[in-house]
Structures are given as structure tokens and as C-alpha cells.
CSV table of C-alpha atoms and ligand atoms in Angstrom, one decimal:
chain,number,residue,atom,x,y,z
K,30,MET,CA,74.9,85.0,32.8
K,31,PRO,CA,74.9,86.5,36.3
K,32,MET,CA,75.7,90.2,36.6
K,33,HIS,CA,78.9,89.8,38.8
K,34,ILE,CA,80.5,87.4,36.3
K,35,ASN,CA,79.6,89.6,33.4
K,36,ARG,CA,81.2,92.7,35.0
K,37,ARG,CA,84.4,90.8,36.1
K,38,LEU,CA,84.8,89.4,32.6
K,39,VAL,CA,84.2,92.8,31.0
K,40,LEU,CA,86.8,94.3,33.4
K,41,ALA,CA,89.2,91.6,32.3
K,42,GLY,CA,88.7,92.9,28.7
K,43,LEU,CA,86.6,90.0,27.5
K,44,THR,CA,83.7,90.8,25.1
K,45,LEU,CA,80.7,88.5,24.9
K,46,PRO,CA,81.9,86.5,21.8
K,47,ALA,CA,85.2,86.0,23.5
K,48,ILE,CA,83.4,84.6,26.6
K,49,VAL,CA,81.4,82.3,24.5
K,50,ARG,CA,84.5,81.2,22.6
K,51,ALA,CA,86.2,80.5,25.9
K,52,GLN,CA,83.2,78.5,27.1
K,53,ALA,CA,83.2,76.4,23.8
K,54,ALA,CA,86.9,75.7,24.1
K,55,SER,CA,86.3,74.2,27.6
K,56,ALA,CA,82.9,72.6,27.0
K,57,HIS,CA,82.6,68.8,27.1
K,58,VAL,CA,79.8,67.0,25.3
K,59,VAL,CA,79.4,63.3,26.2
K,60,VAL,CA,77.5,61.1,23.7
K,61,VAL,CA,76.1,57.7,24.8
K,62,GLY,CA,75.7,55.1,22.0
K,63,GLY,CA,77.8,54.7,18.9
K,64,GLY,CA,75.0,53.7,16.6
K,65,PHE,CA,73.1,55.7,14.0
K,66,GLY,CA,72.1,58.7,16.2
K,67,GLY,CA,75.0,58.9,18.6
K,68,ALA,CA,77.9,58.4,16.2
K,69,THR,CA,76.3,61.0,13.9
K,70,ALA,CA,76.0,63.5,16.7
K,71,ALA,CA,79.6,63.0,17.8
K,72,ARG,CA,81.0,63.5,14.3
K,73,TYR,CA,78.9,66.5,13.5
K,74,LEU,CA,79.6,68.2,16.8
K,75,ARG,CA,83.3,68.0,16.0
K,76,LEU,CA,82.6,69.4,12.5
K,77,ARG,CA,80.4,72.3,13.7
K,78,ALA,CA,82.4,73.2,16.8
K,79,PRO,CA,86.0,72.0,16.6
K,80,GLY,CA,86.8,73.6,19.9
K,81,VAL,CA,84.3,71.4,21.8
K,82,ARG,CA,85.6,68.2,23.4
K,83,VAL,CA,83.4,65.3,22.4
K,84,THR,CA,83.5,61.9,24.1
K,85,LEU,CA,81.6,58.9,22.7
K,86,VAL,CA,80.7,56.1,25.1
K,87,GLU,CA,79.9,52.7,23.4
K,88,PRO,CA,80.6,49.2,24.8
K,89,GLU,CA,81.2,47.5,21.5
K,90,PRO,CA,84.4,47.9,19.5
K,91,ARG,CA,82.5,47.4,16.3
K,92,PHE,CA,78.9,48.4,15.5
K,93,PHE,CA,76.8,45.9,13.4
K,94,THR,CA,73.9,47.5,11.7
K,95,CYS,CA,70.3,46.3,11.7
K,96,PRO,CA,69.9,47.9,8.3
K,97,PHE,CA,70.9,45.2,5.8
K,98,SER,CA,70.9,42.5,8.5
K,99,ASN,CA,67.8,41.0,6.7
K,100,LEU,CA,70.0,40.8,3.6
K,101,TYR,CA,72.5,38.8,5.6
K,102,LEU,CA,69.7,36.4,6.5
K,103,ALA,CA,69.0,36.0,2.8
K,104,GLY,CA,72.6,35.3,2.0
K,105,LEU,CA,72.9,38.6,0.0
K,106,ARG,CA,75.4,40.2,2.4
K,107,THR,CA,78.3,38.9,4.5
K,108,TRP,CA,78.3,39.5,8.2
K,109,ASP,CA,81.5,41.5,8.1
K,110,SER,CA,80.0,43.9,5.6
K,111,LEU,CA,77.6,45.1,8.3
K,112,GLY,CA,80.3,46.0,10.8
K,113,HIS,CA,81.8,49.5,11.4
K,114,GLY,CA,84.6,50.5,13.7
K,115,TYR,CA,85.3,53.8,15.4
K,116,ASP,CA,88.7,54.8,14.0
K,117,GLY,CA,87.0,57.2,11.6
K,118,LEU,CA,85.4,59.0,14.5
K,119,ARG,CA,88.7,59.0,16.4
K,120,ALA,CA,90.4,60.6,13.3
K,121,ALA,CA,87.7,63.2,13.4
K,122,GLY,CA,88.8,64.1,16.9
K,123,VAL,CA,86.1,62.2,18.9
K,124,GLU,CA,87.4,60.5,22.1
K,125,VAL,CA,85.9,57.0,22.1
K,126,ILE,CA,85.5,55.1,25.4
K,127,HIS,CA,84.4,51.4,25.1
K,128,ALA,CA,82.3,51.1,28.2
K,129,ARG,CA,78.6,51.0,29.2
K,130,ALA,CA,76.9,54.1,30.6
K,131,GLU,CA,75.4,53.0,33.9
K,132,ASP,CA,73.9,56.1,35.6
K,133,VAL,CA,73.3,59.8,35.0
K,134,ASN,CA,73.3,62.5,37.6
K,135,ALA,CA,71.5,65.4,35.9
K,136,SER,CA,72.0,68.0,38.6
K,137,ALA,CA,75.7,67.3,39.0
K,138,ARG,CA,76.0,66.8,35.2
K,139,THR,CA,77.9,63.5,35.5
K,140,LEU,CA,77.8,60.1,33.8
K,141,ARG,CA,79.0,57.0,35.5
K,142,LEU,CA,80.5,54.2,33.4
K,143,SER,CA,80.7,50.5,33.9
K,144,THR,CA,84.5,51.0,34.4
K,145,GLY,CA,83.7,53.1,37.5
K,146,GLN,CA,84.9,56.3,35.7
K,147,GLN,CA,82.8,59.4,36.1
K,148,LEU,CA,82.5,61.8,33.2
K,149,ARG,CA,81.5,65.4,33.7
K,150,TRP,CA,79.4,66.9,30.9
K,151,ASP,CA,78.1,70.3,29.8
K,152,ARG,CA,75.7,68.6,27.4
K,153,LEU,CA,74.7,64.9,27.3
K,154,VAL,CA,73.5,63.2,24.2
K,155,LEU,CA,71.7,59.8,24.5
K,156,SER,CA,71.1,57.5,21.6
K,157,PRO,CA,70.9,54.1,23.2
K,158,GLY,CA,68.4,52.5,20.8
K,159,VAL,CA,65.7,50.1,22.2
K,160,ASP,CA,65.5,47.5,24.9
K,161,MET,CA,63.1,44.6,24.7
K,162,ARG,CA,60.0,44.6,27.0
K,163,TRP,CA,60.6,41.2,28.4
K,164,ASP,CA,57.4,41.4,30.4
K,165,ALA,CA,55.1,42.0,27.4
K,166,LEU,CA,54.6,38.5,26.0
K,167,GLU,CA,54.0,35.7,28.4
K,168,GLY,CA,56.9,33.2,28.2
K,169,TYR,CA,59.2,35.4,26.2
K,170,ASP,CA,62.2,36.5,28.2
K,171,GLU,CA,66.0,36.7,27.6
K,172,ALA,CA,66.4,32.9,28.1
K,173,ALA,CA,63.6,32.2,25.6
K,174,ALA,CA,65.2,34.6,23.1
K,175,ARG,CA,68.2,32.2,23.0
K,176,ARG,CA,65.8,29.5,21.6
K,177,ALA,CA,63.4,31.8,19.6
K,178,PRO,CA,65.6,34.8,18.7
K,179,HIS,CA,64.2,38.3,18.1
K,180,ALA,CA,67.3,39.3,16.0
K,181,TRP,CA,66.1,42.9,16.4
K,182,LYS,CA,69.5,44.1,17.6
K,183,ALA,CA,72.2,43.1,15.1
K,184,GLY,CA,74.7,40.7,16.7
K,185,ALA,CA,74.6,37.2,18.1
K,186,GLN,CA,70.8,37.1,17.8
K,187,THR,CA,71.0,37.7,14.0
K,188,ARG,CA,73.6,35.1,13.5
K,189,LEU,CA,71.6,32.6,15.6
K,190,LEU,CA,68.6,33.2,13.4
K,191,ARG,CA,70.6,32.6,10.3
K,192,GLN,CA,72.0,29.3,11.7
K,193,GLN,CA,68.5,28.2,12.6
K,194,LEU,CA,67.3,28.9,9.1
K,195,GLU,CA,70.2,27.0,7.6
K,196,ALA,CA,69.5,24.0,9.9
K,197,MET,CA,65.7,24.0,9.3
K,198,PRO,CA,64.4,21.1,7.2
K,199,ASP,CA,62.7,21.8,3.9
K,200,GLY,CA,58.9,21.9,4.4
K,201,GLY,CA,59.2,23.4,7.8
K,202,SER,CA,57.5,26.7,8.8
K,203,PHE,CA,59.2,29.9,9.8
K,204,VAL,CA,56.9,31.8,12.2
K,205,MET,CA,57.4,35.5,12.9
K,206,VAL,CA,55.7,37.4,15.8
K,207,ILE,CA,55.3,41.1,15.0
K,208,PRO,CA,54.4,43.8,17.6
K,209,ASP,CA,52.1,46.7,17.5
K,210,ASP,CA,53.4,50.2,16.9
K,211,PRO,CA,55.6,51.9,18.0
K,212,PHE,CA,58.6,49.7,17.4
K,213,ARG,CA,62.1,49.9,15.7
K,214,CYS,CA,61.9,49.9,11.9
K,215,PRO,CA,58.2,49.7,10.9
K,216,PRO,CA,59.0,48.0,7.5
K,217,GLY,CA,61.7,45.7,9.0
K,218,PRO,CA,59.6,42.6,9.7
K,219,TYR,CA,58.1,42.6,6.2
K,220,GLU,CA,61.4,43.0,4.5
K,221,ARG,CA,62.7,40.1,6.7
K,222,ALA,CA,59.8,37.9,5.5
K,223,ALA,CA,60.8,38.6,1.9
K,224,MET,CA,64.5,38.0,2.6
K,225,VAL,CA,63.8,34.7,4.3
K,226,ALA,CA,61.6,33.8,1.4
K,227,HIS,CA,64.5,34.6,-1.0
K,228,TYR,CA,66.7,32.2,1.0
K,229,PHE,CA,64.0,29.5,1.1
K,230,LYS,CA,63.2,29.7,-2.6
K,231,GLN,CA,66.8,28.7,-3.4
K,232,HIS,CA,67.4,26.2,-0.5
K,233,LYS,CA,64.1,25.0,0.9
K,234,PRO,CA,61.4,25.6,-1.7
K,235,ALA,CA,58.7,23.7,0.3
K,236,ALA,CA,59.1,25.9,3.4
K,237,LYS,CA,56.4,28.3,4.5
K,238,ILE,CA,56.4,31.6,6.3
K,239,LEU,CA,53.7,32.7,8.7
K,240,LEU,CA,53.6,36.3,10.0
K,241,LEU,CA,51.5,36.8,13.1
K,242,ASP,CA,50.9,40.5,13.4
K,243,ALA,CA,49.5,42.5,16.4
K,244,LYS,CA,48.1,45.2,13.9
K,245,ASP,CA,46.0,45.4,10.8
K,246,ASN,CA,48.1,47.8,8.9
K,247,PHE,CA,51.8,48.2,8.3
K,248,SER,CA,54.4,50.3,6.4
K,249,LYS,CA,54.3,49.8,2.6
K,250,LYS,CA,51.6,47.1,3.0
K,251,GLY,CA,50.3,47.0,-0.5
K,252,LEU,CA,53.8,47.2,-2.0
K,253,PHE,CA,55.1,44.3,0.2
K,254,GLN,CA,52.1,42.1,-0.5
K,255,GLN,CA,52.4,42.7,-4.3
K,256,GLY,CA,56.1,42.0,-4.2
K,257,TRP,CA,55.7,38.8,-2.0
K,258,LYS,CA,53.1,37.4,-4.4
K,259,ALA,CA,55.1,38.3,-7.5
K,260,LEU,CA,58.4,36.7,-6.3
K,261,TYR,CA,57.4,34.0,-3.9
K,262,GLY,CA,53.8,33.0,-4.8
K,263,ASP,CA,52.0,31.7,-1.7
K,264,MET,CA,55.1,31.1,0.5
K,265,ILE,CA,54.3,34.1,2.8
K,266,GLU,CA,51.1,34.2,4.7
K,267,TRP,CA,50.3,37.3,6.7
K,268,VAL,CA,47.7,37.3,9.5
K,269,GLY,CA,46.7,40.7,10.9
K,270,LEU,CA,45.1,41.6,14.3
K,271,SER,CA,41.5,41.2,13.1
K,272,ASP,CA,42.2,37.6,11.8
K,273,ASP,CA,43.7,36.5,15.1
K,274,GLY,CA,47.3,37.6,14.4
K,275,ARG,CA,48.0,38.9,17.9
K,276,VAL,CA,50.2,36.5,19.9
K,277,LEU,CA,49.9,36.6,23.7
K,278,ARG,CA,52.0,33.6,24.8
K,279,VAL,CA,55.2,32.0,23.7
K,280,ASP,CA,56.5,28.5,24.5
K,281,ALA,CA,60.1,28.8,23.3
K,282,ASP,CA,61.0,25.2,24.2
K,283,ALA,CA,58.1,23.8,22.2
K,284,LEU,CA,58.6,26.5,19.5
K,285,GLU,CA,54.9,27.2,19.8
K,286,VAL,CA,52.9,30.4,20.2
K,287,GLU,CA,49.3,31.1,21.2
K,288,THR,CA,47.2,33.9,19.9
K,289,ALA,CA,44.5,36.1,21.6
K,290,PHE,CA,41.8,33.7,20.4
K,291,GLY,CA,43.7,30.7,21.6
K,292,THR,CA,45.0,29.4,18.3
K,293,ARG,CA,48.3,27.6,18.6
K,294,HIS,CA,51.0,27.6,15.9
K,295,LYS,CA,54.0,25.4,15.8
K,296,ALA,CA,57.2,26.6,14.2
K,297,ALA,CA,60.4,24.9,12.9
K,298,VAL,CA,62.1,28.3,13.4
K,299,LEU,CA,60.4,30.9,15.7
K,300,ASN,CA,61.3,34.6,15.4
K,301,VAL,CA,59.7,36.7,18.1
K,302,ILE,CA,60.0,40.4,17.8
K,303,PRO,CA,58.6,41.6,21.2
K,304,PRO,CA,57.3,45.1,22.1
K,305,GLN,CA,60.1,47.6,22.9
K,306,LYS,CA,61.0,50.7,24.9
K,307,ALA,CA,63.8,53.2,25.1
K,308,GLY,CA,67.3,52.0,26.2
K,309,PHE,CA,67.6,51.7,30.0
K,310,ILE,CA,69.9,54.7,30.4
K,311,THR,CA,67.1,57.0,29.5
K,312,GLY,CA,65.3,55.9,32.7
K,313,ARG,CA,68.4,56.5,34.7
K,314,ALA,CA,68.6,60.0,33.2
K,315,GLY,CA,64.9,60.7,34.0
K,316,VAL,CA,64.1,61.6,30.4
K,317,ALA,CA,61.7,58.7,29.6
K,318,ASP,CA,58.0,59.1,30.4
K,319,ALA,CA,55.3,56.5,31.5
K,320,SER,CA,55.1,55.2,27.9
K,321,GLY,CA,58.8,54.0,28.2
K,322,TRP,CA,59.8,56.4,25.4
K,323,VAL,CA,61.4,59.9,25.5
K,324,PRO,CA,59.5,63.1,24.8
K,325,VAL,CA,61.8,65.6,23.0
K,326,LYS,CA,61.6,69.2,21.7
K,327,ALA,CA,60.9,69.1,18.0
K,328,GLU,CA,63.4,71.8,17.1
K,329,SER,CA,66.5,70.3,18.8
K,330,PHE,CA,65.7,66.8,20.3
K,331,GLU,CA,66.6,68.2,23.7
K,332,SER,CA,64.6,66.3,26.4
K,333,ARG,CA,61.4,67.9,27.4
K,334,GLN,CA,62.0,66.7,31.0
K,335,VAL,CA,65.7,67.4,31.7
K,336,ALA,CA,67.5,70.5,30.3
K,337,GLY,CA,70.9,69.9,28.8
K,338,ILE,CA,70.2,66.2,27.8
K,339,TYR,CA,69.5,65.5,24.1
K,340,VAL,CA,68.0,62.2,23.1
K,341,LEU,CA,68.0,60.8,19.5
K,342,GLY,CA,66.8,57.9,17.4
K,343,ASP,CA,64.6,55.0,18.4
K,344,ALA,CA,64.4,56.0,22.0
K,345,THR,CA,62.4,59.1,21.3
K,346,ILE,CA,58.7,59.9,20.7
K,347,ALA,CA,59.3,61.5,17.2
K,348,ALA,CA,56.2,60.5,15.3
K,349,PRO,CA,55.4,61.1,12.4
K,350,MET,CA,59.1,60.3,12.0
K,351,PRO,CA,59.7,56.5,12.1
K,352,LYS,CA,62.2,54.7,14.3
K,353,SER,CA,64.8,54.3,11.5
K,354,GLY,CA,68.6,54.7,11.1
K,355,PHE,CA,68.1,57.4,8.6
K,356,ALA,CA,65.8,59.3,10.9
K,357,ALA,CA,68.3,59.0,13.8
K,358,ASN,CA,71.1,60.3,11.5
K,359,THR,CA,69.2,63.5,10.6
K,360,GLN,CA,68.2,63.9,14.3
K,361,GLY,CA,71.8,63.6,15.2
K,362,LYS,CA,72.8,66.4,12.8
K,363,VAL,CA,70.1,68.7,14.0
K,364,ALA,CA,71.0,68.1,17.7
K,365,ALA,CA,74.7,68.6,17.0
K,366,ALA,CA,73.9,71.9,15.2
K,367,ALA,CA,71.7,73.1,18.1
K,368,ILE,CA,74.4,72.2,20.7
K,369,ALA,CA,77.2,73.7,18.7
K,370,ALA,CA,75.3,76.9,18.2
K,371,ASP,CA,74.5,77.2,22.0
K,372,LEU,CA,78.1,76.5,22.9
K,373,THR,CA,79.6,78.9,20.4
K,374,GLY,CA,77.1,81.8,20.7
K,375,ARG,CA,75.7,81.3,17.2
K,376,GLU,CA,72.1,81.2,16.2
K,377,ARG,CA,70.6,77.8,15.9
K,378,PRO,CA,69.8,76.8,12.3
K,379,ALA,CA,66.1,75.9,11.5
K,380,ALA,CA,65.5,72.2,12.1
K,381,SER,CA,64.7,70.1,9.1
K,382,TYR,CA,64.6,66.3,9.1
K,383,ALA,CA,64.3,63.6,6.4
K,384,ASN,CA,63.9,59.9,6.2
K,385,THR,CA,63.9,57.3,3.4
K,386,CYS,CA,63.4,53.6,4.3
K,387,TYR,CA,64.4,51.3,1.4
K,388,SER,CA,63.3,47.7,1.7
K,389,LEU,CA,64.5,44.8,-0.4
K,390,VAL,CA,61.7,42.4,-1.5
K,391,GLY,CA,64.0,40.4,-3.9
K,392,GLN,CA,67.5,40.7,-5.0
K,393,ASP,CA,66.6,43.2,-7.8
K,394,TYR,CA,63.4,44.4,-6.3
K,395,GLY,CA,63.5,47.4,-4.0
K,396,ILE,CA,60.7,49.7,-2.6
K,397,SER,CA,60.9,52.8,-0.5
K,398,VAL,CA,59.0,55.3,1.6
K,399,ALA,CA,60.3,58.8,2.1
K,400,GLY,CA,59.4,61.9,4.2
K,401,VAL,CA,60.6,65.4,5.1
K,402,TYR,CA,59.8,66.8,8.5
K,403,ARG,CA,60.1,70.1,10.3
K,404,ALA,CA,59.4,71.6,13.7
K,405,GLN,CA,56.2,73.7,13.8
K,406,ASP,CA,54.6,75.1,17.0
K,407,GLY,CA,56.7,72.7,19.0
K,408,LYS,CA,55.7,69.6,17.1
K,409,LEU,CA,57.2,67.5,14.4
K,410,VAL,CA,55.2,67.7,11.2
K,411,GLU,CA,55.5,66.2,7.8
K,412,ALA,CA,56.3,68.8,5.1
K,413,PRO,CA,53.4,68.6,2.7
K,414,GLY,CA,54.1,67.2,-0.8
K,415,ALA,CA,57.7,66.3,0.0
K,416,GLY,CA,57.5,62.5,0.7
K,417,GLY,CA,55.9,59.5,-0.8
K,418,VAL,CA,56.1,55.8,-1.5
K,419,SER,CA,57.1,53.7,-4.5
K,420,PRO,CA,54.3,53.3,-7.0
K,421,MET,CA,52.2,50.1,-7.0
K,422,ASP,CA,52.7,48.0,-10.2
K,423,GLY,CA,56.1,49.6,-10.8
K,424,ALA,CA,58.1,48.3,-13.8
K,425,ALA,CA,60.9,45.8,-13.2
K,426,ALA,CA,63.5,48.4,-14.1
K,427,PHE,CA,62.0,50.8,-11.5
K,428,ARG,CA,62.2,48.1,-8.8
K,429,ALA,CA,65.8,47.2,-9.8
K,430,ALA,CA,66.8,50.9,-9.6
K,431,GLU,CA,65.3,51.1,-6.1
K,432,ALA,CA,67.3,48.1,-5.1
K,433,ARG,CA,70.5,49.8,-6.3
K,434,TYR,CA,69.5,53.1,-4.5
K,435,GLY,CA,69.1,51.1,-1.3
K,436,ALA,CA,72.6,49.7,-1.6
K,437,ALA,CA,74.0,53.2,-2.4
K,438,TRP,CA,72.1,54.6,0.6
K,439,TYR,CA,73.8,52.0,2.9
K,440,ALA,CA,77.3,52.8,1.6
K,441,ALA,CA,76.7,56.6,1.9
K,442,ILE,CA,75.2,56.6,5.4
K,443,SER,CA,77.9,54.3,6.7
K,444,ALA,CA,80.6,56.6,5.4
K,445,ASP,CA,78.7,59.7,6.7
K,446,ILE,CA,78.5,58.2,10.2
K,447,TRP,CA,81.5,55.9,10.9
K,448,GLY,CA,83.7,57.0,7.9
K,449,GLY,CA,83.1,53.7,6.1
N,513,FAD,C1,65.9,44.2,10.8
N,513,FAD,C2,66.1,45.7,10.9
N,513,FAD,C3,66.3,46.3,9.7
N,513,FAD,C4,66.4,47.7,9.6
N,513,FAD,N1,66.6,48.3,8.4
N,513,FAD,C5,66.7,49.7,8.4
N,513,FAD,C6,66.9,50.3,7.2
N,513,FAD,O1,67.0,49.7,6.1
N,513,FAD,N2,67.0,51.7,7.2
N,513,FAD,C7,66.9,52.4,8.3
N,513,FAD,O2,67.0,53.6,8.3
N,513,FAD,N3,66.7,51.8,9.5
N,513,FAD,C8,66.6,50.5,9.6
N,513,FAD,N4,66.5,49.8,10.8
N,513,FAD,C9,66.3,50.6,12.0
N,513,FAD,C10,67.6,51.1,12.6
N,513,FAD,O3,68.4,50.0,13.0
N,513,FAD,C11,67.4,51.9,13.9
N,513,FAD,O4,66.3,52.8,13.7
N,513,FAD,C12,68.6,52.7,14.3
N,513,FAD,O5,69.7,51.7,14.6
N,513,FAD,C13,68.4,53.6,15.5
N,513,FAD,O6,69.5,54.3,15.8
N,513,FAD,P1,69.8,54.6,17.4
N,513,FAD,O7,71.0,55.5,17.4
N,513,FAD,O8,68.6,55.0,18.1
N,513,FAD,O9,70.1,53.2,18.0
N,513,FAD,P2,71.3,52.2,17.5
N,513,FAD,O10,71.7,52.4,16.2
N,513,FAD,O11,70.8,50.8,17.9
N,513,FAD,O12,72.5,52.5,18.5
N,513,FAD,C14,72.4,52.4,19.9
N,513,FAD,C15,73.8,52.2,20.4
N,513,FAD,O13,73.8,52.5,21.8
N,513,FAD,C16,74.6,51.6,22.5
N,513,FAD,N5,74.2,51.7,23.9
N,513,FAD,C17,73.0,51.3,24.4
N,513,FAD,N6,72.9,51.5,25.7
N,513,FAD,C18,74.1,52.0,26.1
N,513,FAD,C19,74.7,52.4,27.3
N,513,FAD,N7,74.0,52.3,28.5
N,513,FAD,N8,76.0,52.8,27.3
N,513,FAD,C20,76.7,52.9,26.1
N,513,FAD,N9,76.2,52.6,24.9
N,513,FAD,C21,74.9,52.1,24.9
N,513,FAD,C22,74.4,50.3,21.8
N,513,FAD,O14,75.5,49.4,22.0
N,513,FAD,C23,74.3,50.7,20.3
N,513,FAD,O15,75.6,50.7,19.7
N,513,FAD,C24,66.4,48.4,10.9
N,513,FAD,C25,66.2,47.8,12.1
N,513,FAD,C26,66.0,46.4,12.1
N,513,FAD,C27,65.8,45.7,13.4
């Protein structure tokens, strides 16, 4: 704080904690994105610093989660059960504006909304999730996605994919195109394969599933392959990079894809998950680097490029943490604690992060991977001995228990973030 301000305030009889309290009382934190990271940060800012004004900017009146959207494809969850409104956050004192953030002026500390409104902020939190890289796969753009959905953002795309699966004739083939790392939810495509197989087994037992993957390894690979075999026999075929799994071209009208070695595959239902990048607002804020993702400080998730802007969740470069809802939730809590501490003159607590990704392979067959992370020498590192994966050859009761833990996790994190 400059000397002249300091002296004036001291003369006015204000001590340092009082100054900080006064700052906190007038401080405004704006959060962009009411998903896993943003809604968590908004709620926990209000909890940690009730004097701070918190505004959440999110275009949609209800947030539909990608977690458990594969279960919706399987017919194991209703669409409505995936939706969460913002009344719980309003009740916690968060001001919610349903609009899209269009532009950031980092030096003036303002955010422009789609409504034309300008919000001034003292700290800005961005958790916009991912955007698709429409230029990455030849022939796959927004128009093609209406014929061959990605369903990698929960909403109209997910419902379209479900309708296509329902309309598909028995004996047809469901083809999924899977990108290389990094992408949203590393185990997600393989859980989706299992959940589509669950649906086929009951309704289209002669159908086939072909997974064309741009990599040779994936999250919980051995566990997924064991579960697929046990529950669905030969219904699911996975083709990795070395076996010509990488797709380069998509013909959405013909529902055909072409691989790097020129092999063509025809689908009855085509699900293309393209490569991704951080949501566009990170580019407007100047926080994304040449990779398309956002470098952040490990101890707070503040941008490494622009002070005062914090970025959470899928948009960030946070490896070894995966791009998961659970990870975004713990990042939101750490960032909220760091911002609240700065604004109220308290010391920042040490940063600690966690993640568990449950995947459902069958109705009573769950598997998981877990990790604990901390900031060390400016980097995120995995705490040794704290994480792990489900055992191979686990007993049926163990798999059933993990399926129940997954459902309990979904209920708990939804309540934690949106209040239900
Ligand atoms: C099929 C599938 C299954 C998954 N399963 C799991 C799982 O079981 N467990 C798990 O932990 N994770 C899972 N995930 C991953 C999880 O969905 C993401 O990691 C998580 O949503 C990331 O949180 P986020 O806050 O970064 O983004 P999101 O949760 O996507 O939230 C982003 C929000 O920002 C809003 N937004 C974007 N741009 C703007 C803007 N300019 N202005 C205002 N608002 C904006 C969007 O409308 C959205 O509401 C799954 C993902 C998929 C695709």
C-alpha cells in the first residue's frame, strides 16, 4: 500500500486489520461459469469471506452435468436428475446473472457481458470448461456435430445421441472417435462405451461398438477391458493408435470416418469426441497460452500470465490432476480460500487437492481412480502413497460397492456445489 494512503488512514484512526476489513467489505469477485469449478468457487467465497460481494455469470438457468450423462445414455438416469439450478447459490448470498461473458479488460478490471452490462471486479475467476477444436478433424465442425454428436458438453448433444441410439437398428455399429490427451474426463469415453453396451445388451443385442482411439493407453485401461469382457463379451472393440485407431477425417453425412492409414469405417451412429481447448473467454482474458490451455500457479490457481485472474477446472494445465468435475471442485475451494485470505488479510491456507473418478461399467459394477495433490516448488505433484485404482479381478461385491460409492459421490458433490 502506498505510503501516503497508509498515513492518511492511520491518521483517520484505522489500523491495518480495519483497512483490510474495509477492503473486503467493498471487494467484488466475479466468477464466470456456473459449472463444477465456478459454482464451487462462488459458494466457498461466500462461506470464507461473507463480506465480499460475489457475482456468478452463467448463461444457462440450469446446469446439466456431464458426470452421469453416460448413465442417461444407458437408461440408468433420467435427464432431469442431471440438472441443477442456482437457487441454492442465491440463498448463499451469490448474485447470479444469466448472461454470457464476452470480453475481459484486465487492466481496467472489467468484464463485458452479452447483455452489454460491464462488471467491475477486484478478482476474476474463470471456469468456462472446454470448447471444441473445430479445426482439428477434417470434416468435423459444428454443423457435422448435429449429425454426428460429440455429446461432450451435457445438453442438446447428449439428448441427440440418446435419440440416435434408440433409433438405431439392431445389428448396427456404434462408432466412437476418441482424442489424444489432454481432454475433458480421461475415463469418460470408456465409461460411455460400457453404458452404451448396457443399453444395447437389453435392446439391440446384435449391435457392435467400435472405439477408434488416438492413443495407446487410457485411464483404468486394464479395469475397463476386464469389465467390458465380463459384462458384454465381444460387443466392444477398442482400436488404439498403433493399430490404426487415429481418425483424421469425418464424413458426417455418410456417417463414415477415415483413419491415419486410410481405413474407412461406416457407422449407424457416429459419436465424434474432437480435441478440445480452454473456453474462449480465457483467450479474451489473455490467460491461455499457445497450447490453448491456461497455465496457473499451483498454490492458488491464479493465472501465471495475468495477476488477479484465477482459472479453474478443465481450462487449466493442471497435470497430474485430470480434467474432472471432482478436480475442478477442489480447485474452486483452494482458489476461494486464497482469494478470501488476500481480501481479508488472513494467511492463505496450504493448498491441497483431491480427485476420485468413479466409472460405471455395468449397473452394479463400478471402478475408480483416486489421487491427492499438493503444490510443491510451484508445481502440482501427486502425494505419494495417497491415491490408487480399483484392484483387477475385484470381487462382485467390491464392484457393486464402488457403483454405490459413485452414486453417493454424485449426490454429495451436487449438494456441495449447487445445494442439491
Ligand atoms: C461424458 C462425461 C462424463 C464425465 N464424468 C465425470 C465424472 O464421473 N466425474 C468427474 O469428476 N468428472 C466427470 N466429467 C468431467 C467434468 O464434466 C468436467 O471435468 C467438469 O465439468 C469441469 O468443470 P469446469 O468448471 O471446468 O467446467 P463446466 O463444469 O463445464 O462448467 C463450465 C460452465 O461455464 C459456462 N461458460 C462457458 N463460457 C462462458 C462464458 N463466456 N460466460 C459465462 N459462462 C460461461 C458454461 O455454460 C458452463 O456452465 C465427465 C465429462 C464427460 C464429458
